[in-house]
Amino acid sequence: DAGVIQSPRHEVTEMGQEVTLRCKPISGHDYLFWYRQTMMRGLELLIYFNNNVPIDDSGMPEDRFSAKMPNASFSTLKIQPSEPRDSAVYFCASSSHTGGYGYTFGSGTRLTVV
Amino acid sequence: KQEVTQIPAALSVPEGENLVLNCSFTDSAIYNLQWFRQDPGKGLTSLLLIQSSQREQTSGRLNASLDKSSGRSTLYIAASQPGDSATYLCAVEGDKLIFGTGTRLQVFP
């Protein structure tokens, strides 16, 4: 298995532009998580899905952030419009059930908004 | 609300030392605890997963223990090497996976 695949690896964009981050979970995993990592706040859970349905989006910082999972093999995290304070590393993770099976993380997308 | 704390925040030791990294959490209603390693600019690599019914897990020079009742876990690294230099994160899974702030480890030759 290729693991959790995220794209792009790096993204540099201008303030105000729309940014879309992509994630392909491990086949057969029915939970998908989006995290954001910054120096100040560490790793924060933004949103997670179960069987393609958003379960908890309480970590999404603002309405500028949205996430979708149209099918079991693909998810997107969109920021519109982007701001410099959104600069961070965004990680996607997947898991086969919760409650004891562990999480597998992708390599992350490093987003820089200038 | 689950809070996860790691001590120390940073650690610098000479090669060969045995190390203990600490993790504490406030809510003992967890499914498991997972230790990760993160190299600078890289993703997270899972090191050890301890189920809530287990007391410890071992992998090579790494040993992690879990005491749910006291809300504590320790990661023991035996005979540290420069290649162990990284940030070590613990994470507890309840209804969500919540991370600690990490311990930045530097092992010098």
CSV table of C-alpha atoms in Angstrom, one decimal:
chain,number,residue,atom,x,y,z
A,1,ASP,CA,0.0,0.0,0.0
A,2,ALA,CA,1.3,3.5,-0.9
A,3,GLY,CA,0.1,4.9,2.3
A,4,VAL,CA,-1.8,8.2,2.7
A,5,ILE,CA,-1.1,10.4,-0.3
A,6,GLN,CA,-1.3,14.2,-0.1
A,7,SER,CA,-0.8,16.7,-2.9
A,8,PRO,CA,0.7,19.1,-3.5
A,9,ARG,CA,3.7,18.8,-1.2
A,10,HIS,CA,4.3,22.5,-1.2
A,11,GLU,CA,2.0,25.4,-2.1
A,12,VAL,CA,2.8,29.1,-2.3
A,13,THR,CA,0.0,31.4,-3.0
A,14,GLU,CA,-1.0,35.0,-2.7
A,15,MET,CA,-3.3,36.3,-0.1
A,16,GLY,CA,-6.9,36.2,-1.3
A,17,GLN,CA,-6.4,33.2,-3.6
A,18,GLU,CA,-8.3,29.9,-3.3
A,19,VAL,CA,-6.2,27.0,-2.1
A,20,THR,CA,-7.2,23.3,-2.5
A,21,LEU,CA,-5.3,20.5,-0.7
A,22,ARG,CA,-5.9,16.9,-1.6
A,23,CYS,CA,-5.7,13.6,0.2
A,24,LYS,CA,-6.1,10.0,-0.8
A,25,PRO,CA,-6.5,7.7,2.2
A,26,ILE,CA,-5.4,4.1,2.6
A,27,SER,CA,-7.8,1.8,0.8
A,28,GLY,CA,-10.2,0.3,3.2
A,29,HIS,CA,-9.8,2.9,5.9
A,30,ASP,CA,-13.2,4.4,6.7
A,31,TYR,CA,-12.0,7.4,8.8
A,32,LEU,CA,-10.2,10.4,7.4
A,33,PHE,CA,-8.7,13.3,9.4
A,34,TRP,CA,-7.4,16.7,8.5
A,35,TYR,CA,-4.8,18.3,10.9
A,36,ARG,CA,-2.9,21.6,10.8
A,37,GLN,CA,0.5,22.0,12.4
A,38,THR,CA,2.0,25.3,13.4
A,39,MET,CA,4.9,26.3,15.7
A,40,MET,CA,2.6,28.1,18.0
A,41,ARG,CA,-0.3,25.7,18.3
A,42,GLY,CA,1.2,22.3,17.4
A,43,LEU,CA,-1.0,19.7,15.7
A,44,GLU,CA,-4.7,20.6,15.7
A,45,LEU,CA,-7.6,18.5,14.4
A,46,LEU,CA,-9.6,20.4,11.9
A,47,ILE,CA,-12.2,17.9,10.8
A,48,TYR,CA,-12.8,14.2,10.4
A,49,PHE,CA,-15.0,12.0,8.3
A,50,ASN,CA,-16.4,8.6,8.8
A,51,ASN,CA,-17.6,6.7,5.7
A,52,ASN,CA,-17.3,10.0,3.7
A,53,VAL,CA,-19.6,11.9,6.1
A,54,PRO,CA,-18.2,14.8,8.1
A,55,ILE,CA,-18.5,13.9,11.8
A,56,ASP,CA,-16.8,16.7,13.7
A,57,ASP,CA,-15.8,20.0,12.1
A,58,SER,CA,-15.4,21.9,15.4
A,59,GLY,CA,-11.7,22.5,14.7
A,60,MET,CA,-12.3,24.3,11.4
A,61,PRO,CA,-11.1,27.8,12.3
A,62,GLU,CA,-13.3,29.9,10.1
A,63,ASP,CA,-15.9,29.8,7.3
A,64,ARG,CA,-13.1,30.3,4.9
A,65,PHE,CA,-12.2,26.6,5.5
A,66,SER,CA,-14.2,23.8,4.0
A,67,ALA,CA,-13.6,20.1,3.5
A,68,LYS,CA,-15.3,17.5,1.4
A,69,MET,CA,-15.1,13.8,0.8
A,70,PRO,CA,-17.0,12.9,-2.3
A,71,ASN,CA,-15.9,9.2,-2.2
A,72,ALA,CA,-13.9,6.8,-0.1
A,73,SER,CA,-10.7,7.5,-1.9
A,74,PHE,CA,-10.5,11.2,-2.0
A,75,SER,CA,-10.9,14.3,0.2
A,76,THR,CA,-10.2,18.0,-0.3
A,77,LEU,CA,-9.5,20.8,2.1
A,78,LYS,CA,-10.2,24.2,0.6
A,79,ILE,CA,-9.3,27.7,1.9
A,80,GLN,CA,-11.1,30.6,0.2
A,81,PRO,CA,-9.9,33.3,0.5
A,82,SER,CA,-6.5,32.4,1.9
A,83,GLU,CA,-4.7,34.7,4.5
A,84,PRO,CA,-1.0,34.7,5.6
A,85,ARG,CA,-2.0,33.3,9.0
A,86,ASP,CA,-3.2,30.1,7.2
A,87,SER,CA,0.5,29.3,6.5
A,88,ALA,CA,1.1,26.0,8.1
A,89,VAL,CA,1.6,22.3,7.3
A,90,TYR,CA,-1.6,20.5,6.7
A,91,PHE,CA,-1.7,16.7,7.3
A,92,CYS,CA,-4.2,14.2,6.3
A,93,ALA,CA,-4.5,10.9,8.2
A,94,SER,CA,-6.7,7.8,7.8
A,95,SER,CA,-7.7,5.0,10.1
A,96,SER,CA,-9.6,1.7,9.9
A,97,HIS,CA,-12.2,2.3,12.6
A,98,THR,CA,-11.4,4.3,15.7
A,99,GLY,CA,-10.7,2.8,19.0
A,100,GLY,CA,-7.4,1.1,18.8
A,101,TYR,CA,-6.1,0.7,15.3
A,102,GLY,CA,-3.9,3.7,15.1
A,103,TYR,CA,-3.6,6.4,12.5
A,104,THR,CA,-1.5,6.7,9.4
A,105,PHE,CA,-0.4,10.1,8.3
A,106,GLY,CA,0.5,11.5,4.9
A,107,SER,CA,3.6,13.5,4.3
A,108,GLY,CA,1.8,16.8,4.6
A,109,THR,CA,1.3,19.9,2.5
A,110,ARG,CA,3.4,22.9,3.4
A,111,LEU,CA,1.2,26.0,2.6
A,112,THR,CA,2.7,29.5,2.5
A,113,VAL,CA,0.4,32.4,1.9
A,114,VAL,CA,2.2,35.6,1.0
B,1,LYS,CA,-11.6,18.5,27.2
B,2,GLN,CA,-8.6,16.3,26.7
B,3,GLU,CA,-5.3,18.0,27.2
B,4,VAL,CA,-2.0,16.3,26.5
B,5,THR,CA,1.3,17.6,27.9
B,6,GLN,CA,4.8,16.4,27.2
B,7,ILE,CA,7.9,17.0,29.3
B,8,PRO,CA,10.6,18.0,28.7
B,9,ALA,CA,9.9,20.3,25.7
B,10,ALA,CA,13.5,19.8,24.6
B,11,LEU,CA,16.4,17.5,25.5
B,12,SER,CA,20.0,17.4,24.4
B,13,VAL,CA,22.1,14.4,25.4
B,14,PRO,CA,25.3,12.7,24.4
B,15,GLU,CA,25.2,9.5,22.4
B,16,GLY,CA,24.7,6.3,24.4
B,17,GLU,CA,22.5,7.7,27.1
B,18,ASN,CA,19.2,6.0,28.1
B,19,LEU,CA,16.3,8.5,27.8
B,20,VAL,CA,12.8,8.9,29.2
B,21,LEU,CA,10.2,11.1,27.6
B,22,ASN,CA,7.0,11.8,29.4
B,23,CYS,CA,3.5,12.3,28.3
B,24,SER,CA,0.5,13.1,30.5
B,25,PHE,CA,-3.2,13.4,29.7
B,26,THR,CA,-6.2,14.6,31.6
B,27,ASP,CA,-9.0,12.3,30.5
B,28,SER,CA,-8.3,8.6,31.1
B,29,ALA,CA,-11.2,7.5,28.9
B,30,ILE,CA,-9.0,6.6,25.9
B,31,TYR,CA,-8.9,3.8,23.4
B,32,ASN,CA,-5.1,3.9,22.9
B,33,LEU,CA,-2.0,6.1,23.0
B,34,GLN,CA,0.3,6.4,20.1
B,35,TRP,CA,3.9,7.7,20.0
B,36,PHE,CA,5.1,9.3,16.8
B,37,ARG,CA,8.4,10.6,15.5
B,38,GLN,CA,8.7,13.7,13.3
B,39,ASP,CA,11.9,14.7,11.6
B,40,PRO,CA,12.3,18.4,10.6
B,41,GLY,CA,10.1,19.3,7.6
B,42,LYS,CA,8.8,15.8,7.4
B,43,GLY,CA,5.6,13.9,8.3
B,44,LEU,CA,4.7,11.7,11.3
B,45,THR,CA,6.1,8.2,11.6
B,46,SER,CA,4.2,5.9,14.0
B,47,LEU,CA,6.6,4.3,16.5
B,48,LEU,CA,4.4,2.5,19.0
B,49,LEU,CA,0.7,2.0,19.7
B,50,ILE,CA,-0.5,1.0,23.1
B,51,GLN,CA,-4.1,-0.2,23.5
B,52,SER,CA,-5.9,0.9,26.5
B,53,SER,CA,-5.9,-2.6,27.9
B,54,GLN,CA,-2.1,-2.9,27.5
B,55,ARG,CA,0.6,-1.7,29.9
B,56,GLU,CA,3.5,-1.4,27.4
B,57,GLN,CA,4.8,-2.0,24.0
B,58,THR,CA,8.4,-2.5,22.7
B,59,SER,CA,10.1,-2.1,19.4
B,60,GLY,CA,13.8,-2.5,19.2
B,61,ARG,CA,15.4,0.1,21.5
B,62,LEU,CA,12.0,1.8,22.2
B,63,ASN,CA,9.7,0.9,25.0
B,64,ALA,CA,6.5,2.7,25.8
B,65,SER,CA,4.4,2.3,28.9
B,66,LEU,CA,0.9,3.3,29.7
B,67,ASP,CA,-0.8,4.0,33.0
B,68,LYS,CA,-4.3,5.0,32.2
B,69,SER,CA,-5.4,5.5,35.8
B,70,SER,CA,-2.7,8.1,36.4
B,71,GLY,CA,-3.0,9.6,32.9
B,72,ARG,CA,0.7,9.0,32.0
B,73,SER,CA,2.9,7.4,29.4
B,74,THR,CA,6.6,7.2,29.1
B,75,LEU,CA,8.8,6.5,26.0
B,76,TYR,CA,12.1,4.9,26.9
B,77,ILE,CA,14.9,5.1,24.4
B,78,ALA,CA,17.8,2.8,25.2
B,79,ALA,CA,21.4,3.6,24.1
B,80,SER,CA,20.5,6.7,22.2
B,81,GLN,CA,22.1,7.5,18.8
B,82,PRO,CA,22.5,10.7,16.7
B,83,GLY,CA,19.9,9.2,14.3
B,84,ASP,CA,17.3,9.4,17.1
B,85,SER,CA,17.4,13.2,16.9
B,86,ALA,CA,13.8,14.3,16.1
B,87,THR,CA,10.6,15.5,17.7
B,88,TYR,CA,8.7,12.9,19.5
B,89,LEU,CA,4.9,13.3,19.8
B,90,CYS,CA,2.4,11.4,21.9
B,91,ALA,CA,-1.2,11.3,21.0
B,92,VAL,CA,-4.2,9.9,22.8
B,93,GLU,CA,-7.3,8.6,21.1
B,94,GLY,CA,-10.7,9.1,22.7
B,95,ASP,CA,-13.4,10.3,20.3
B,96,LYS,CA,-10.5,12.1,18.6
B,97,LEU,CA,-6.7,11.8,18.4
B,98,ILE,CA,-5.3,14.6,20.4
B,99,PHE,CA,-1.6,15.4,20.3
B,100,GLY,CA,0.9,16.7,22.8
B,101,THR,CA,3.2,19.5,22.0
B,102,GLY,CA,6.2,17.3,21.6
B,103,THR,CA,9.7,16.8,22.9
B,104,ARG,CA,12.5,17.9,20.6
B,105,LEU,CA,15.4,15.5,21.1
B,106,GLN,CA,19.0,16.1,20.0
B,107,VAL,CA,21.5,13.3,20.5
B,108,PHE,CA,25.1,14.5,19.8
B,109,PRO,CA,28.1,12.3,19.1
